[in-house]
Amino acid sequence: MEAMKSKANCVQNSSCTIMIFHPTEEEFNDFDKYIAYMESQGAHRAGLAKVIPPRGWKARQTYDDISDILIAAPLQQVVSGKKATTVGEYRQLANSGKYQTPPHSDFEDLERKYWKTRLYDSPIYGADISGSLTLGELAGHWSCLRVL
């Protein structure tokens, strides 16, 4: 396989960060080859990567003809009224036998277990919190309070 010319934001990704790729139009047109290139750069180590399509690329010319596309198995998150909980109580719940990270041999095994159990239990997550866990100088632009 010949080497891809576009550059990722780091080489071999030893820190497992999410990498960003900017493929050329030619590279973008060969999905399998570009995915192989991304993996050769270490993108798989983080579990996902960001790919910015070449300038001018569009997913489709128009969205006028999508009304009749069938969604065979739509998923719906059911919101039920749970009582309020503190972050400490939430931490206890997250670390409990039911919700803790299951034993796994590697990240592929963990991902497989996640998707295998995803439809059987609804996840619990902390939305609509009154404060922020990302305050101060260290949080910078990542502070949830900055996006409100």
N, CA and C atoms as an extended XYZ file, in Angstrom:
444
Properties=species:S:1:pos:R:3:atomname:S:1:resname:S:1:resid:I:1 pbc="F F F"
N         0.843       -1.175        0.000 N   MET     1
C         0.000        0.000        0.000 CA  MET     1
C         0.890        1.240        0.000 C   MET     1
N         0.577        2.160       -0.882 N   GLU     2
C         1.386        3.377       -0.894 CA  GLU     2
C         0.981        4.287        0.262 C   GLU     2
N         1.903        5.092        0.698 N   ALA     3
C         1.670        5.961        1.857 CA  ALA     3
C         0.698        7.075        1.504 C   ALA     3
N        -0.163        7.394        2.421 N   MET     4
C        -1.084        8.510        2.251 CA  MET     4
C        -0.318        9.810        2.462 C   MET     4
N        -0.742       10.839        1.758 N   LYS     5
C        -0.019       12.104        1.836 CA  LYS     5
C        -0.534       13.009        2.945 C   LYS     5
N        -1.810       12.900        3.293 N   SER     6
C        -2.321       13.800        4.326 CA  SER     6
C        -1.745       13.429        5.679 C   SER     6
N        -1.672       14.403        6.536 N   LYS     7
C        -1.034       14.203        7.835 CA  LYS     7
C        -2.065       14.237        8.952 C   LYS     7
N        -1.878       13.405        9.937 N   ALA     8
C        -2.702       13.425       11.139 CA  ALA     8
C        -2.035       14.362       12.132 C   ALA     8
N        -2.700       14.576       13.262 N   ASN     9
C        -2.161       15.526       14.227 CA  ASN     9
C        -1.086       14.935       15.129 C   ASN     9
N        -0.777       13.654       15.068 N   CYS    10
C         0.329       13.072       15.816 CA  CYS    10
C         0.704       11.727       15.198 C   CYS    10
N         1.895       11.279       15.464 N   VAL    11
C         2.392       10.057       14.853 CA  VAL    11
C         2.306        8.902       15.841 C   VAL    11
N         1.740        7.815       15.423 N   GLN    12
C         1.590        6.567       16.175 CA  GLN    12
C         0.721        6.681       17.420 C   GLN    12
N         0.320        7.843       17.817 N   ASN    13
C        -0.671        8.061       18.867 CA  ASN    13
C        -0.376        7.311       20.160 C   ASN    13
N         0.813        7.457       20.681 N   SER    14
C         1.186        6.743       21.901 CA  SER    14
C         0.383        7.186       23.118 C   SER    14
N        -0.196        8.383       23.077 N   SER    15
C        -0.976        8.860       24.223 CA  SER    15
C        -2.464        8.540       24.094 C   SER    15
N        -2.852        7.850       23.045 N   CYS    16
C        -4.252        7.454       22.815 CA  CYS    16
C        -5.191        8.658       22.705 C   CYS    16
N        -4.730        9.754       22.163 N   THR    17
C        -5.587       10.919       21.982 CA  THR    17
C        -6.432       10.737       20.725 C   THR    17
N        -7.516       11.483       20.643 N   ILE    18
C        -8.358       11.434       19.453 CA  ILE    18
C        -7.657       12.224       18.363 C   ILE    18
N        -7.357       11.544       17.274 N   MET    19
C        -6.595       12.151       16.188 CA  MET    19
C        -7.532       12.804       15.177 C   MET    19
N        -7.025       13.817       14.478 N   ILE    20
C        -7.786       14.536       13.460 CA  ILE    20
C        -7.089       14.341       12.123 C   ILE    20
N        -7.861       13.952       11.108 N   PHE    21
C        -7.318       13.697        9.778 CA  PHE    21
C        -7.970       14.619        8.761 C   PHE    21
N        -7.181       15.032        7.771 N   HIS    22
C        -7.632       15.907        6.691 CA  HIS    22
C        -7.298       15.240        5.360 C   HIS    22
N        -8.083       14.250        4.910 N   PRO    23
C        -7.749       13.564        3.663 CA  PRO    23
C        -7.972       14.447        2.439 C   PRO    23
N        -7.202       14.160        1.398 N   THR    24
C        -7.437       14.804        0.110 CA  THR    24
C        -8.682       14.164       -0.494 C   THR    24
N        -9.201       14.733       -1.569 N   GLU    25
C       -10.379       14.156       -2.219 CA  GLU    25
C       -10.089       12.734       -2.702 C   GLU    25
N        -8.919       12.525       -3.263 N   GLU    26
C        -8.536       11.192       -3.740 CA  GLU    26
C        -8.484       10.194       -2.577 C   GLU    26
N        -7.880       10.577       -1.474 N   GLU    27
C        -7.801        9.696       -0.305 CA  GLU    27
C        -9.193        9.426        0.274 C   GLU    27
N       -10.022       10.448        0.292 N   PHE    28
C       -11.360       10.344        0.865 CA  PHE    28
C       -12.242        9.381        0.081 C   PHE    28
N       -11.976        9.252       -1.205 N   ASN    29
C       -12.774        8.383       -2.064 CA  ASN    29
C       -12.475        6.904       -1.882 C   ASN    29
N       -11.392        6.542       -1.216 N   ASP    30
C       -11.059        5.131       -0.966 CA  ASP    30
C       -11.143        4.872        0.535 C   ASP    30
N       -12.360        4.605        0.992 N   PHE    31
C       -12.639        4.479        2.420 CA  PHE    31
C       -11.748        3.447        3.102 C   PHE    31
N       -11.733        2.223        2.575 N   ASP    32
C       -10.965        1.148        3.218 CA  ASP    32
C        -9.482        1.487        3.319 C   ASP    32
N        -8.944        2.044        2.266 N   LYS    33
C        -7.520        2.391        2.260 CA  LYS    33
C        -7.237        3.501        3.276 C   LYS    33
N        -8.149        4.469        3.375 N   TYR    34
C        -7.908        5.567        4.306 CA  TYR    34
C        -8.052        5.107        5.755 C   TYR    34
N        -8.999        4.215        6.013 N   ILE    35
C        -9.132        3.667        7.370 CA  ILE    35
C        -7.862        2.908        7.737 C   ILE    35
N        -7.332        2.133        6.801 N   ALA    36
C        -6.077        1.407        7.056 CA  ALA    36
C        -4.952        2.395        7.354 C   ALA    36
N        -4.906        3.503        6.616 N   TYR    37
C        -3.895        4.533        6.868 CA  TYR    37
C        -4.062        5.119        8.269 C   TYR    37
N        -5.302        5.446        8.633 N   MET    38
C        -5.558        6.019        9.957 CA  MET    38
C        -5.094        5.064       11.058 C   MET    38
N        -5.383        3.785       10.891 N   GLU    39
C        -4.942        2.801       11.881 CA  GLU    39
C        -3.423        2.694       11.914 C   GLU    39
N        -2.781        2.832       10.748 N   SER    40
C        -1.314        2.769       10.727 CA  SER    40
C        -0.695        3.941       11.482 C   SER    40
N        -1.463        5.024       11.634 N   GLN    41
C        -0.998        6.193       12.379 CA  GLN    41
C        -1.357        6.105       13.861 C   GLN    41
N        -2.117        5.070       14.243 N   GLY    42
C        -2.466        4.865       15.642 CA  GLY    42
C        -3.834        5.381       16.044 C   GLY    42
N        -4.676        5.758       15.080 N   ALA    43
C        -5.992        6.313       15.411 CA  ALA    43
C        -6.856        5.329       16.190 C   ALA    43
N        -6.696        4.057       15.936 N   HIS    44
C        -7.510        3.038       16.602 CA  HIS    44
C        -7.242        2.963       18.099 C   HIS    44
N        -6.122        3.473       18.533 N   ARG    45
C        -5.774        3.381       19.959 CA  ARG    45
C        -6.742        4.183       20.830 C   ARG    45
N        -7.330        5.240       20.297 N   ALA    46
C        -8.276        6.056       21.060 CA  ALA    46
C        -9.709        5.546       20.925 C   ALA    46
N        -9.966        4.688       19.947 N   GLY    47
C       -11.312        4.167       19.756 CA  GLY    47
C       -12.139        4.953       18.759 C   GLY    47
N       -11.713        6.160       18.417 N   LEU    48
C       -12.373        6.954       17.401 CA  LEU    48
C       -11.415        8.018       16.895 C   LEU    48
N       -11.771        8.607       15.778 N   ALA    49
C       -10.955        9.670       15.191 CA  ALA    49
C       -11.887       10.661       14.503 C   ALA    49
N       -11.406       11.859       14.304 N   LYS    50
C       -12.171       12.877       13.593 CA  LYS    50
C       -11.605       12.982       12.186 C   LYS    50
N       -12.491       12.861       11.194 N   VAL    51
C       -12.078       12.988        9.800 CA  VAL    51
C       -12.804       14.194        9.223 C   VAL    51
N       -12.043       15.169        8.773 N   ILE    52
C       -12.617       16.367        8.173 CA  ILE    52
C       -12.594       16.172        6.664 C   ILE    52
N       -13.778       16.081        6.041 N   PRO    53
C       -13.830       15.835        4.597 CA  PRO    53
C       -13.156       16.953        3.813 C   PRO    53
N       -12.718       16.634        2.593 N   PRO    54
C       -12.103       17.670        1.757 CA  PRO    54
C       -13.109       18.782        1.453 C   PRO    54
N       -12.582       19.969        1.228 N   ARG    55
C       -13.424       21.127        0.922 CA  ARG    55
C       -14.306       20.803       -0.295 C   ARG    55
N       -15.569       21.146       -0.188 N   GLY    56
C       -16.498       20.930       -1.286 CA  GLY    56
C       -17.247       19.605       -1.224 C   GLY    56
N       -16.838       18.696       -0.349 N   TRP    57
C       -17.517       17.401       -0.255 CA  TRP    57
C       -18.882       17.581        0.385 C   TRP    57
N       -19.881       16.875       -0.135 N   LYS    58
C       -21.225       16.889        0.437 CA  LYS    58
C       -21.685       15.448        0.589 C   LYS    58
N       -22.405       15.168        1.665 N   ALA    59
C       -22.912       13.815        1.892 CA  ALA    59
C       -23.923       13.427        0.816 C   ALA    59
N       -24.704       14.371        0.373 N   ARG    60
C       -25.656       14.158       -0.720 CA  ARG    60
C       -26.013       15.518       -1.293 C   ARG    60
N       -26.499       15.533       -2.501 N   GLN    61
C       -26.809       16.793       -3.165 CA  GLN    61
C       -28.046       17.472       -2.572 C   GLN    61
N       -29.048       16.649       -2.214 N   THR    62
C       -30.289       17.193       -1.673 CA  THR    62
C       -30.861       16.227       -0.641 C   THR    62
N       -31.671       16.740        0.244 N   TYR    63
C       -32.334       15.898        1.242 CA  TYR    63
C       -33.832       15.796        0.955 C   TYR    63
N       -34.241       16.163       -0.265 N   ASP    64
C       -35.653       16.140       -0.637 CA  ASP    64
C       -36.218       14.729       -0.739 C   ASP    64
N       -35.371       13.739       -0.980 N   ASP    65
C       -35.849       12.382       -1.252 CA  ASP    65
C       -35.649       11.412       -0.090 C   ASP    65
N       -35.559       11.899        1.122 N   ILE    66
C       -35.274       10.992        2.239 CA  ILE    66
C       -36.489       10.661        3.101 C   ILE    66
N       -37.639       11.245        2.817 N   SER    67
C       -38.812       11.064        3.672 CA  SER    67
C       -39.268        9.621        3.794 C   SER    67
N       -39.073        8.815        2.766 N   ASP    68
C       -39.558        7.437        2.777 CA  ASP    68
C       -38.504        6.418        3.189 C   ASP    68
N       -37.329        6.856        3.592 N   ILE    69
C       -36.306        5.916        4.054 CA  ILE    69
C       -36.804        5.287        5.352 C   ILE    69
N       -36.742        3.957        5.413 N   LEU    70
C       -37.244        3.225        6.567 CA  LEU    70
C       -36.169        3.081        7.634 C   LEU    70
N       -36.494        3.444        8.832 N   ILE    71
C       -35.625        3.200        9.988 CA  ILE    71
C       -36.172        1.935       10.630 C   ILE    71
N       -35.515        0.815       10.370 N   ALA    72
C       -36.043       -0.497       10.742 CA  ALA    72
C       -36.179       -0.702       12.246 C   ALA    72
N       -35.238       -0.232       13.008 N   ALA    73
C       -35.274       -0.462       14.456 CA  ALA    73
C       -34.878        0.806       15.202 C   ALA    73
N       -35.786        1.792       15.263 N   PRO    74
C       -35.428        3.025       15.966 CA  PRO    74
C       -35.254        2.773       17.460 C   PRO    74
N       -34.310        3.469       18.043 N   LEU    75
C       -34.065        3.373       19.478 CA  LEU    75
C       -34.625        4.617       20.142 C   LEU    75
N       -35.191        4.433       21.292 N   GLN    76
C       -35.738        5.568       22.022 CA  GLN    76
C       -35.269        5.504       23.461 C   GLN    76
N       -34.762        6.587       23.931 N   GLN    77
C       -34.361        6.660       25.328 CA  GLN    77
C       -35.597        7.011       26.135 C   GLN    77
N       -35.885        6.207       27.118 N   VAL    78
C       -37.045        6.446       27.958 CA  VAL    78
C       -36.580        7.187       29.202 C   VAL    78
N       -37.126        8.360       29.399 N   VAL    79
C       -36.761        9.162       30.562 CA  VAL    79
C       -37.770        8.865       31.656 C   VAL    79
N       -37.281        8.393       32.769 N   SER    80
C       -38.174        8.119       33.887 CA  SER    80
C       -37.774        9.011       35.053 C   SER    80
N       -38.737        9.299       35.874 N   GLY    81
C       -38.489       10.198       36.990 CA  GLY    81
C       -37.688        9.552       38.105 C   GLY    81
N       -36.421        9.763       38.112 N   LYS    82
C       -35.563        9.298       39.201 CA  LYS    82
C       -35.427       10.449       40.188 C   LYS    82
N       -35.233       10.093       41.453 N   LYS    83
C       -35.047       11.145       42.452 CA  LYS    83
C       -33.683       11.805       42.238 C   LYS    83
N       -33.559       13.007       42.717 N   ALA    84
C       -32.291       13.728       42.597 CA  ALA    84
C       -31.194       12.959       43.331 C   ALA    84
N       -29.973       13.107       42.858 N   THR    85
C       -28.843       12.411       43.468 CA  THR    85
C       -27.634       13.335       43.480 C   THR    85
N       -26.773       13.157       44.438 N   THR    86
C       -25.546       13.954       44.485 CA  THR    86
C       -24.487       13.284       43.621 C   THR    86
N       -23.419       14.000       43.325 N   VAL    87
C       -22.321       13.415       42.558 CA  VAL    87
C       -21.721       12.236       43.319 C   VAL    87
N       -21.649       12.346       44.639 N   GLY    88
C       -21.128       11.245       45.448 CA  GLY    88
C       -21.991        9.996       45.336 C   GLY    88
N       -23.318       10.177       45.398 N   GLU    89
C       -24.231        9.041       45.242 CA  GLU    89
C       -24.135        8.465       43.830 C   GLU    89
N       -23.992        9.357       42.862 N   TYR    90
C       -23.851        8.922       41.471 CA  TYR    90
C       -22.568        8.102       41.299 C   TYR    90
N       -21.488        8.545       41.930 N   ARG    91
C       -20.225        7.815       41.869 CA  ARG    91
C       -20.400        6.412       42.447 C   ARG    91
N       -21.093        6.322       43.592 N   GLN    92
C       -21.344        5.005       44.197 CA  GLN    92
C       -22.121        4.111       43.237 C   GLN    92
N       -23.137        4.672       42.592 N   LEU    93
C       -23.937        3.914       41.635 CA  LEU    93
C       -23.081        3.455       40.456 C   LEU    93
N       -22.263        4.371       39.929 N   ALA    94
C       -21.409        4.037       38.782 CA  ALA    94
C       -20.414        2.937       39.118 C   ALA    94
N       -19.981        2.880       40.365 N   ASN    95
C       -19.018        1.862       40.783 CA  ASN    95
C       -19.683        0.602       41.334 C   ASN    95
N       -21.012        0.574       41.366 N   SER    96
C       -21.727       -0.591       41.890 CA  SER    96
C       -21.597       -1.768       40.921 C   SER    96
N       -21.911       -2.945       41.399 N   GLY    97
C       -21.808       -4.149       40.580 CA  GLY    97
C       -22.586       -4.068       39.281 C   GLY    97
N       -23.750       -3.410       39.306 N   LYS    98
C       -24.584       -3.325       38.107 CA  LYS    98
C       -23.995       -2.397       37.045 C   LYS    98
N       -23.361       -1.311       37.454 N   TYR    99
C       -22.928       -0.290       36.503 CA  TYR    99
C       -21.418       -0.177       36.321 C   TYR    99
N       -20.625       -0.843       37.116 N   GLN   100
C       -19.171       -0.694       37.000 CA  GLN   100
C       -18.659       -1.272       35.679 C   GLN   100
N       -17.494       -0.831       35.284 N   THR   101
C       -16.866       -1.347       34.074 CA  THR   101
C       -16.657       -2.846       34.241 C   THR   101
N       -17.146       -3.655       33.293 N   PRO   102
C       -17.009       -5.106       33.440 CA  PRO   102
C       -15.564       -5.554       33.226 C   PRO   102
N       -15.216       -6.726       33.748 N   PRO   103
C       -13.875       -7.255       33.483 CA  PRO   103
C       -13.683       -7.399       31.973 C   PRO   103
N       -12.515       -7.023       31.485 N   HIS   104
C       -12.262       -7.104       30.043 CA  HIS   104
C       -10.778       -7.327       29.812 C   HIS   104
N       -10.464       -7.971       28.688 N   SER   105
C        -9.066       -8.278       28.377 CA  SER   105
C        -8.385       -7.134       27.635 C   SER   105
N        -9.142       -6.377       26.852 N   ASP   106
C        -8.604       -5.234       26.116 CA  ASP   106
C        -9.777       -4.330       25.739 C   ASP   106
N        -9.478       -3.230       25.053 N   PHE   107
C       -10.544       -2.288       24.733 CA  PHE   107
C       -11.537       -2.844       23.721 C   PHE   107
N       -11.103       -3.720       22.827 N   GLU   108
C       -12.034       -4.351       21.890 CA  GLU   108
C       -13.032       -5.214       22.649 C   GLU   108
N       -12.550       -5.957       23.646 N   ASP   109
C       -13.418       -6.790       24.474 CA  ASP   109
C       -14.408       -5.916       25.242 C   ASP   109
N       -13.933       -4.801       25.795 N   LEU   110
C       -14.803       -3.887       26.531 CA  LEU   110
C       -15.866       -3.300       25.608 C   LEU   110
N       -15.475       -2.879       24.403 N   GLU   111
C       -16.438       -2.312       23.463 CA  GLU   111
C       -17.483       -3.355       23.071 C   GLU   111
N       -17.055       -4.585       22.833 N   ARG   112
C       -17.981       -5.660       22.481 CA  ARG   112
C       -18.995       -5.870       23.608 C   ARG   112
N       -18.520       -5.880       24.836 N   LYS   113
C       -19.417       -6.058       25.983 CA  LYS   113
C       -20.382       -4.879       26.114 C   LYS   113
N       -19.892       -3.681       25.843 N   TYR   114
C       -20.761       -2.501       25.908 CA  TYR   114
C       -21.920       -2.646       24.927 C   TYR   114
N       -21.617       -2.921       23.660 N   TRP   115
C       -22.672       -2.998       22.655 CA  TRP   115
C       -23.578       -4.202       22.875 C   TRP   115
N       -23.038       -5.270       23.438 N   LYS   116
C       -23.840       -6.467       23.712 CA  LYS   116
C       -24.894       -6.189       24.782 C   LYS   116
N       -24.577       -5.371       25.768 N   THR   117
C       -25.504       -5.103       26.866 CA  THR   117
C       -26.265       -3.790       26.709 C   THR   117
N       -25.917       -2.978       25.753 N   ARG   118
C       -26.486       -1.637       25.602 CA  ARG   118
C       -28.009       -1.633       25.511 C   ARG   118
N       -28.595       -2.601       24.825 N   LEU   119
C       -30.039       -2.598       24.627 CA  LEU   119
C       -30.816       -3.191       25.798 C   LEU   119
N       -30.135       -3.809       26.743 N   TYR   120
C       -30.818       -4.455       27.858 CA  TYR   120
C       -31.014       -3.534       29.053 C   TYR   120
N       -30.159       -2.603       29.243 N   ASP   121
C       -30.251       -1.668       30.361 CA  ASP   121
C       -30.128       -0.245       29.848 C   ASP   121
N       -30.958        0.630       30.372 N   SER   122
C       -30.838        2.039       30.012 CA  SER   122
C       -29.686        2.648       30.797 C   SER   122
N       -28.865        3.431       30.130 N   PRO   123
C       -27.772        4.073       30.859 CA  PRO   123
C       -28.321        5.155       31.784 C   PRO   123
N       -27.588        5.433       32.808 N   ILE   124
C       -27.924        6.537       33.708 CA  ILE   124
C       -26.802        7.556       33.565 C   ILE   124
N       -27.154        8.780       33.302 N   TYR   125
C       -26.129        9.805       33.168 CA  TYR   125
C       -26.583       11.071       33.872 C   TYR   125
N       -25.639       11.897       34.206 N   GLY   126
C       -25.937       13.106       34.960 CA  GLY   126
C       -26.194       14.289       34.059 C   GLY   126
N       -27.446       14.520       33.727 N   ALA   127
C       -27.805       15.681       32.917 CA  ALA   127
C       -28.473       16.716       33.817 C   ALA   127
N       -28.563       17.925       33.333 N   ASP   128
C       -29.239       19.000       34.058 CA  ASP   128
C       -28.675       19.202       35.457 C   ASP   128
N       -27.356       19.257       35.551 N   ILE   129
C       -26.739       19.485       36.854 CA  ILE   129
C       -26.706       20.977       37.150 C   ILE   129
N       -26.739       21.321       38.420 N   SER   130
C       -26.785       22.731       38.799 CA  SER   130
C       -25.405       23.374       38.801 C   SER   130
N       -24.354       22.593       38.866 N   GLY   131
C       -22.997       23.126       38.879 CA  GLY   131
C       -22.204       22.562       37.720 C   GLY   131
N       -20.895       22.659       37.821 N   SER   132
C       -20.033       22.130       36.775 CA  SER   132
C       -18.838       21.447       37.410 C   SER   132
N       -18.434       20.336       36.853 N   LEU   133
C       -17.225       19.656       37.309 CA  LEU   133
C       -16.002       20.220       36.606 C   LEU   133
N       -16.215       21.124       35.647 N   THR   134
C       -15.108       21.700       34.882 CA  THR   134
C       -15.046       23.202       35.114 C   THR   134
N       -14.550       23.587       36.266 N   LEU   135
C       -14.427       25.002       36.597 CA  LEU   135
C       -12.968       25.419       36.643 C   LEU   135
N       -12.728       26.703       36.517 N   GLY   136
C       -11.392       27.234       36.716 CA  GLY   136
C       -10.544       27.271       35.458 C   GLY   136
N        -9.304       27.700       35.639 N   GLU   137
C        -8.367       27.890       34.538 CA  GLU   137
C        -8.062       26.604       33.776 C   GLU   137
N        -7.948       25.485       34.493 N   LEU   138
C        -7.605       24.228       33.827 CA  LEU   138
C        -8.649       23.807       32.811 C   LEU   138
N        -9.915       24.078       33.080 N   ALA   139
C       -10.979       23.667       32.171 CA  ALA   139
C       -10.966       24.486       30.884 C   ALA   139
N       -10.627       25.756       30.986 N   GLY   140
C       -10.587       26.600       29.795 CA  GLY   140
C       -11.873       26.530       28.993 C   GLY   140
N       -11.742       26.299       27.683 N   HIS   141
C       -12.898       26.253       26.790 CA  HIS   141
C       -13.756       25.013       26.996 C   HIS   141
N       -13.276       24.037       27.736 N   TRP   142
C       -14.027       22.803       27.958 CA  TRP   142
C       -15.008       22.913       29.120 C   TRP   142
N       -15.045       24.037       29.813 N   SER   143
C       -15.990       24.212       30.909 CA  SER   143
C       -17.409       24.196       30.361 C   SER   143
N       -18.246       23.347       30.937 N   CYS   144
C       -19.641       23.259       30.492 CA  CYS   144
C       -20.374       24.582       30.664 C   CYS   144
N       -19.961       25.377       31.633 N   LEU   145
C       -20.620       26.659       31.852 CA  LEU   145
C       -20.344       27.641       30.719 C   LEU   145
N       -19.283       27.459       29.963 N   ARG   146
C       -18.953       28.373       28.865 CA  ARG   146
C       -19.846       28.172       27.649 C   ARG   146
N       -20.449       26.994       27.504 N   VAL   147
C       -21.258       26.727       26.321 CA  VAL   147
C       -22.716       27.112       26.511 C   VAL   147
N       -23.069       27.533       27.708 N   LEU   148
C       -24.467       27.901       27.972 CA  LEU   148
C       -24.789       29.278       27.488 C   LEU   148
